[in-house]
Short mmCIF file of C-alpha atoms in Angstrom, two decimals:
data_model
loop_
_atom_site.label_atom_id
_atom_site.label_comp_id
_atom_site.label_asym_id
_atom_site.label_seq_id
_atom_site.Cartn_x
_atom_site.Cartn_y
_atom_site.Cartn_z
CA MET A 1 -23.99 -27.26 -28.54
CA THR A 2 -20.97 -25.67 -26.91
CA GLU A 3 -17.32 -26.45 -27.55
CA SER A 4 -17.08 -28.15 -24.14
CA GLU A 5 -19.93 -30.45 -25.05
CA ASP A 6 -18.29 -31.28 -28.40
CA ALA A 7 -15.12 -32.22 -26.56
CA TYR A 8 -16.90 -34.84 -24.49
CA GLU A 9 -19.14 -36.23 -27.28
CA PRO A 10 -18.26 -39.87 -28.09
CA GLU A 11 -16.96 -40.29 -31.61
CA ALA A 12 -18.47 -42.91 -33.87
CA GLY A 13 -16.03 -45.59 -34.89
CA PRO A 14 -15.55 -49.29 -35.55
CA GLY A 15 -17.39 -51.46 -33.04
CA ARG A 16 -19.54 -48.59 -31.64
CA GLY A 17 -22.89 -49.74 -32.95
CA THR A 18 -22.80 -47.86 -36.21
CA GLY A 19 -25.85 -48.68 -38.21
CA SER A 20 -27.93 -49.53 -35.11
CA GLY A 21 -30.24 -47.29 -33.06
CA ALA A 22 -28.71 -48.49 -29.76
CA GLY A 23 -25.40 -46.78 -30.39
CA PHE A 24 -27.03 -43.46 -31.20
CA GLY A 25 -29.25 -43.61 -28.13
CA GLU A 26 -26.28 -44.20 -25.82
CA GLY A 27 -24.41 -41.22 -27.26
CA ALA A 28 -27.45 -38.98 -26.93
CA GLY A 29 -27.86 -39.99 -23.30
CA ARG A 30 -24.26 -39.10 -22.52
CA ARG A 31 -24.65 -35.72 -24.21
CA ALA A 32 -27.81 -35.02 -22.23
CA ARG A 33 -26.05 -35.84 -18.95
CA SER A 34 -23.12 -33.65 -19.99
CA ARG A 35 -25.44 -30.71 -20.63
CA THR A 36 -27.14 -31.24 -17.27
CA ARG A 37 -23.81 -31.21 -15.43
CA SER A 38 -22.54 -28.13 -17.28
CA SER A 39 -25.73 -26.12 -16.73
CA GLY A 40 -26.35 -24.15 -13.56
CA SER A 41 -26.55 -20.64 -12.19
CA PRO A 42 -23.47 -18.34 -11.94
CA SER A 43 -23.68 -18.61 -8.15
CA SER A 44 -23.43 -22.40 -8.25
CA SER A 45 -20.46 -22.08 -10.61
CA ARG A 46 -18.72 -19.78 -8.11
CA ALA A 47 -19.46 -22.19 -5.30
CA GLU A 48 -17.85 -25.03 -7.29
CA LYS A 49 -14.73 -22.89 -7.62
CA GLY A 50 -14.60 -22.39 -3.85
CA GLU A 51 -15.78 -18.77 -3.86
CA PRO A 52 -18.16 -18.00 -0.97
CA ARG A 53 -21.55 -16.59 -1.88
CA ASP A 54 -22.04 -14.90 1.51
CA PRO A 55 -20.82 -11.26 1.20
CA VAL A 56 -19.62 -11.31 4.81
CA GLU A 57 -17.49 -14.35 4.12
CA GLN A 58 -16.24 -12.76 0.91
CA ALA A 59 -15.27 -9.61 2.81
CA ARG A 60 -13.53 -11.65 5.47
CA ASN A 61 -11.47 -13.57 2.92
CA ILE A 62 -10.48 -10.41 1.05
CA CYS A 63 -9.33 -8.69 4.24
CA LEU A 64 -7.36 -11.71 5.41
CA ARG A 65 -5.56 -11.92 2.06
CA LEU A 66 -4.70 -8.21 2.12
CA LEU A 67 -3.45 -8.36 5.70
CA THR A 68 -1.16 -11.30 5.08
CA GLY A 69 2.33 -9.97 5.77
CA THR A 70 1.28 -6.32 5.32
CA PRO A 71 -0.51 -4.22 7.96
CA ARG A 72 -3.20 -1.97 6.52
CA THR A 73 -5.47 0.74 7.82
CA ARG A 74 -9.23 0.38 8.09
CA LYS A 75 -9.70 2.82 5.22
CA GLN A 76 -7.38 0.86 2.94
CA LEU A 77 -9.37 -2.31 3.57
CA ALA A 78 -12.69 -0.49 3.22
CA ASP A 79 -11.59 0.91 -0.15
CA ALA A 80 -10.56 -2.58 -1.29
CA LEU A 81 -13.95 -4.04 -0.31
CA ARG A 82 -15.79 -1.23 -2.05
CA LYS A 83 -13.76 -1.80 -5.20
CA ARG A 84 -14.81 -5.46 -5.12
CA GLU A 85 -18.46 -4.38 -4.72
CA ILE A 86 -18.93 -5.84 -1.25
CA PRO A 87 -22.15 -4.41 0.27
CA ASP A 88 -21.50 -1.67 2.84
CA GLU A 89 -23.30 -3.54 5.60
CA ALA A 90 -21.18 -6.66 5.15
CA ALA A 91 -17.99 -4.61 4.91
CA GLU A 92 -18.79 -2.71 8.10
CA GLU A 93 -19.51 -5.92 9.98
CA VAL A 94 -16.19 -7.50 9.00
CA LEU A 95 -14.09 -4.37 9.52
CA SER A 96 -15.55 -3.78 12.98
CA ARG A 97 -14.95 -7.40 13.93
CA PHE A 98 -11.34 -7.22 12.74
CA GLU A 99 -10.83 -4.10 14.84
CA ASP A 100 -12.30 -5.82 17.90
CA VAL A 101 -9.83 -8.71 17.66
CA GLY A 102 -6.84 -6.47 16.81
CA LEU A 103 -6.36 -7.44 13.17
CA ILE A 104 -6.96 -3.79 12.26
CA ASP A 105 -5.17 -1.28 14.50
CA ASP A 106 -4.66 2.15 12.98
CA ALA A 107 -2.73 3.42 16.01
CA ALA A 108 -0.22 0.57 15.81
CA PHE A 109 -0.02 1.04 12.04
CA ALA A 110 0.76 4.75 12.46
CA ASP A 111 3.43 4.10 15.12
CA THR A 112 5.15 1.53 12.94
CA TRP A 113 4.89 3.77 9.88
CA VAL A 114 6.52 6.72 11.65
CA GLU A 115 9.32 4.57 13.03
CA SER A 116 10.02 2.91 9.70
CA ARG A 117 9.75 5.92 7.41
CA HIS A 118 11.72 8.27 9.65
CA HIS A 119 14.64 5.94 10.30
CA GLY A 120 14.48 4.25 6.91
CA ARG A 121 14.00 7.26 4.63
CA GLY A 122 14.62 10.19 6.93
CA LEU A 123 11.15 11.68 6.55
CA ALA A 124 10.23 14.55 8.85
CA ARG A 125 6.97 14.93 10.73
CA ARG A 126 5.36 17.04 8.03
CA ALA A 127 5.89 14.38 5.37
CA LEU A 128 4.78 11.59 7.71
CA VAL A 129 1.54 13.42 8.46
CA ARG A 130 0.80 13.72 4.74
CA GLU A 131 1.41 10.03 4.13
CA LEU A 132 -0.72 8.86 7.03
CA ARG A 133 -3.57 11.11 5.96
CA THR A 134 -3.61 9.53 2.51
CA LYS A 135 -4.00 6.15 4.21
CA GLY A 136 -7.07 7.34 6.09
CA VAL A 137 -5.61 7.48 9.60
CA ASP A 138 -7.52 9.72 12.01
CA SER A 139 -5.92 13.10 12.78
CA ALA A 140 -5.72 12.45 16.52
CA VAL A 141 -3.99 9.12 15.89
CA ILE A 142 -1.55 10.81 13.50
CA ASP A 143 -0.70 13.51 16.03
CA GLU A 144 0.07 10.91 18.66
CA ALA A 145 2.22 8.87 16.30
CA VAL A 146 4.34 11.74 14.97
CA GLY A 147 4.67 12.99 18.53
CA GLN A 148 7.33 10.28 18.88
CA LEU A 149 9.64 12.63 16.98
CA ASP A 150 10.82 15.85 18.54
CA SER A 151 12.66 18.73 16.90
CA GLU A 152 16.02 17.57 18.21
CA GLN A 153 15.63 14.12 16.68
CA GLU A 154 14.46 15.61 13.40
CA GLU A 155 17.49 17.88 13.23
CA THR A 156 19.84 14.98 13.96
CA THR A 157 18.32 13.03 11.09
CA ALA A 158 18.50 16.08 8.81
CA ARG A 159 22.23 16.41 9.51
CA GLU A 160 22.77 12.75 8.69
CA LEU A 161 20.94 13.17 5.39
CA VAL A 162 23.01 16.22 4.45
CA ALA A 163 26.26 14.50 5.44
CA ARG A 164 25.47 11.61 3.06
CA LYS A 165 24.57 13.97 0.21
CA LEU A 166 27.33 16.52 0.76
CA ARG A 167 30.07 14.73 -1.14
CA SER A 168 28.05 14.57 -4.34
CA THR A 169 27.73 18.39 -4.34
CA ARG A 170 31.44 19.12 -4.14
CA GLY A 171 32.65 21.09 -7.13
CA LEU A 172 29.42 23.05 -7.39
CA ASP A 173 29.24 26.70 -6.41
CA ARG A 174 28.04 27.50 -2.93
CA ASP A 175 24.53 28.68 -3.81
CA LYS A 176 23.88 25.66 -6.00
CA ARG A 177 25.02 23.34 -3.20
CA LEU A 178 22.71 25.15 -0.83
CA ARG A 179 19.70 24.81 -3.11
CA ARG A 180 20.37 21.15 -3.82
CA LEU A 181 20.86 20.15 -0.18
CA ALA A 182 18.05 22.30 1.20
CA GLY A 183 15.73 21.10 -1.56
CA MET A 184 16.45 17.49 -0.61
CA LEU A 185 15.46 18.22 2.99
CA ALA A 186 12.34 20.11 1.91
CA ARG A 187 11.14 17.12 -0.14
CA LYS A 188 11.43 15.00 2.98
CA GLY A 189 9.26 17.39 4.97
CA TYR A 190 11.81 19.53 6.82
CA GLY A 191 10.96 23.15 7.42
CA GLU A 192 12.82 25.98 5.72
CA GLY A 193 14.46 27.27 8.89
CA MET A 194 15.82 23.91 9.96
CA ALA A 195 16.97 23.04 6.45
CA LEU A 196 18.91 26.30 6.10
CA ARG A 197 20.50 25.93 9.52
CA VAL A 198 21.60 22.33 8.92
CA VAL A 199 22.98 22.99 5.44
CA ARG A 200 24.84 26.12 6.53
CA ARG A 201 26.49 24.24 9.37
CA ALA A 202 27.55 21.42 7.05
CA LEU A 203 29.06 23.86 4.56
CA GLU A 204 30.90 25.72 7.30
CA GLU A 205 32.43 22.46 8.51
CA GLU A 206 33.84 22.01 5.00
CA GLY A 207 35.37 25.48 5.12
CA GLU A 208 32.75 27.07 2.87
CA ASP A 209 32.07 30.78 3.32
CA THR A 210 28.44 30.96 4.45
CA GLU A 211 28.12 34.72 4.79
CA GLY A 212 24.78 35.87 3.40
CA LEU A 213 23.14 32.44 3.76
CA ASP A 214 20.82 33.58 6.53
CA GLU A 215 18.12 34.54 4.02
CA PRO A 216 15.46 32.00 3.07
CA PHE A 217 16.38 29.86 0.07
#
């Protein structure tokens, strides 16, 4: 007998037919009904908890939960379904349906990602391409999304980043300032040539001697 069955077993006490067969029979009947209600297959237990048994419905519910308030790529959703052991056929059916109705849109995701990460964190095209690749976005879609940014816009953003960081480097020697500022731009995906040009200009505007800074850092 399980602990749950013990919890529901009537306790013998005054006035409960102790000493007569009727009282015992009634208790046994209740225990039998309790065992019948508690028995059942794992699938019926899941159904009682509101979990769908149909893998397509499971996949649909998982995707809807993941998409609530957060756009995701098809690959991100596919990985989540695979992790939850949803059959490939069911996953493909749901993902394709979500694409048809616009709930999955990798192109829109990529456009929004580029806009947000460039203006929010100052990332250059190179870094944005890396991030979108890790999220499973197709190369052609990535190229179109990062095409929103041209070299002029990238350089403007790079100058803004350096201007914000410049004050914290004051007091350091020139070469150390150069390495720190250029390294910051490199981590955000800016090329060596642009980084050197932007940093040199910023240092010159502060009156720093930049002679000899034309070499790669």
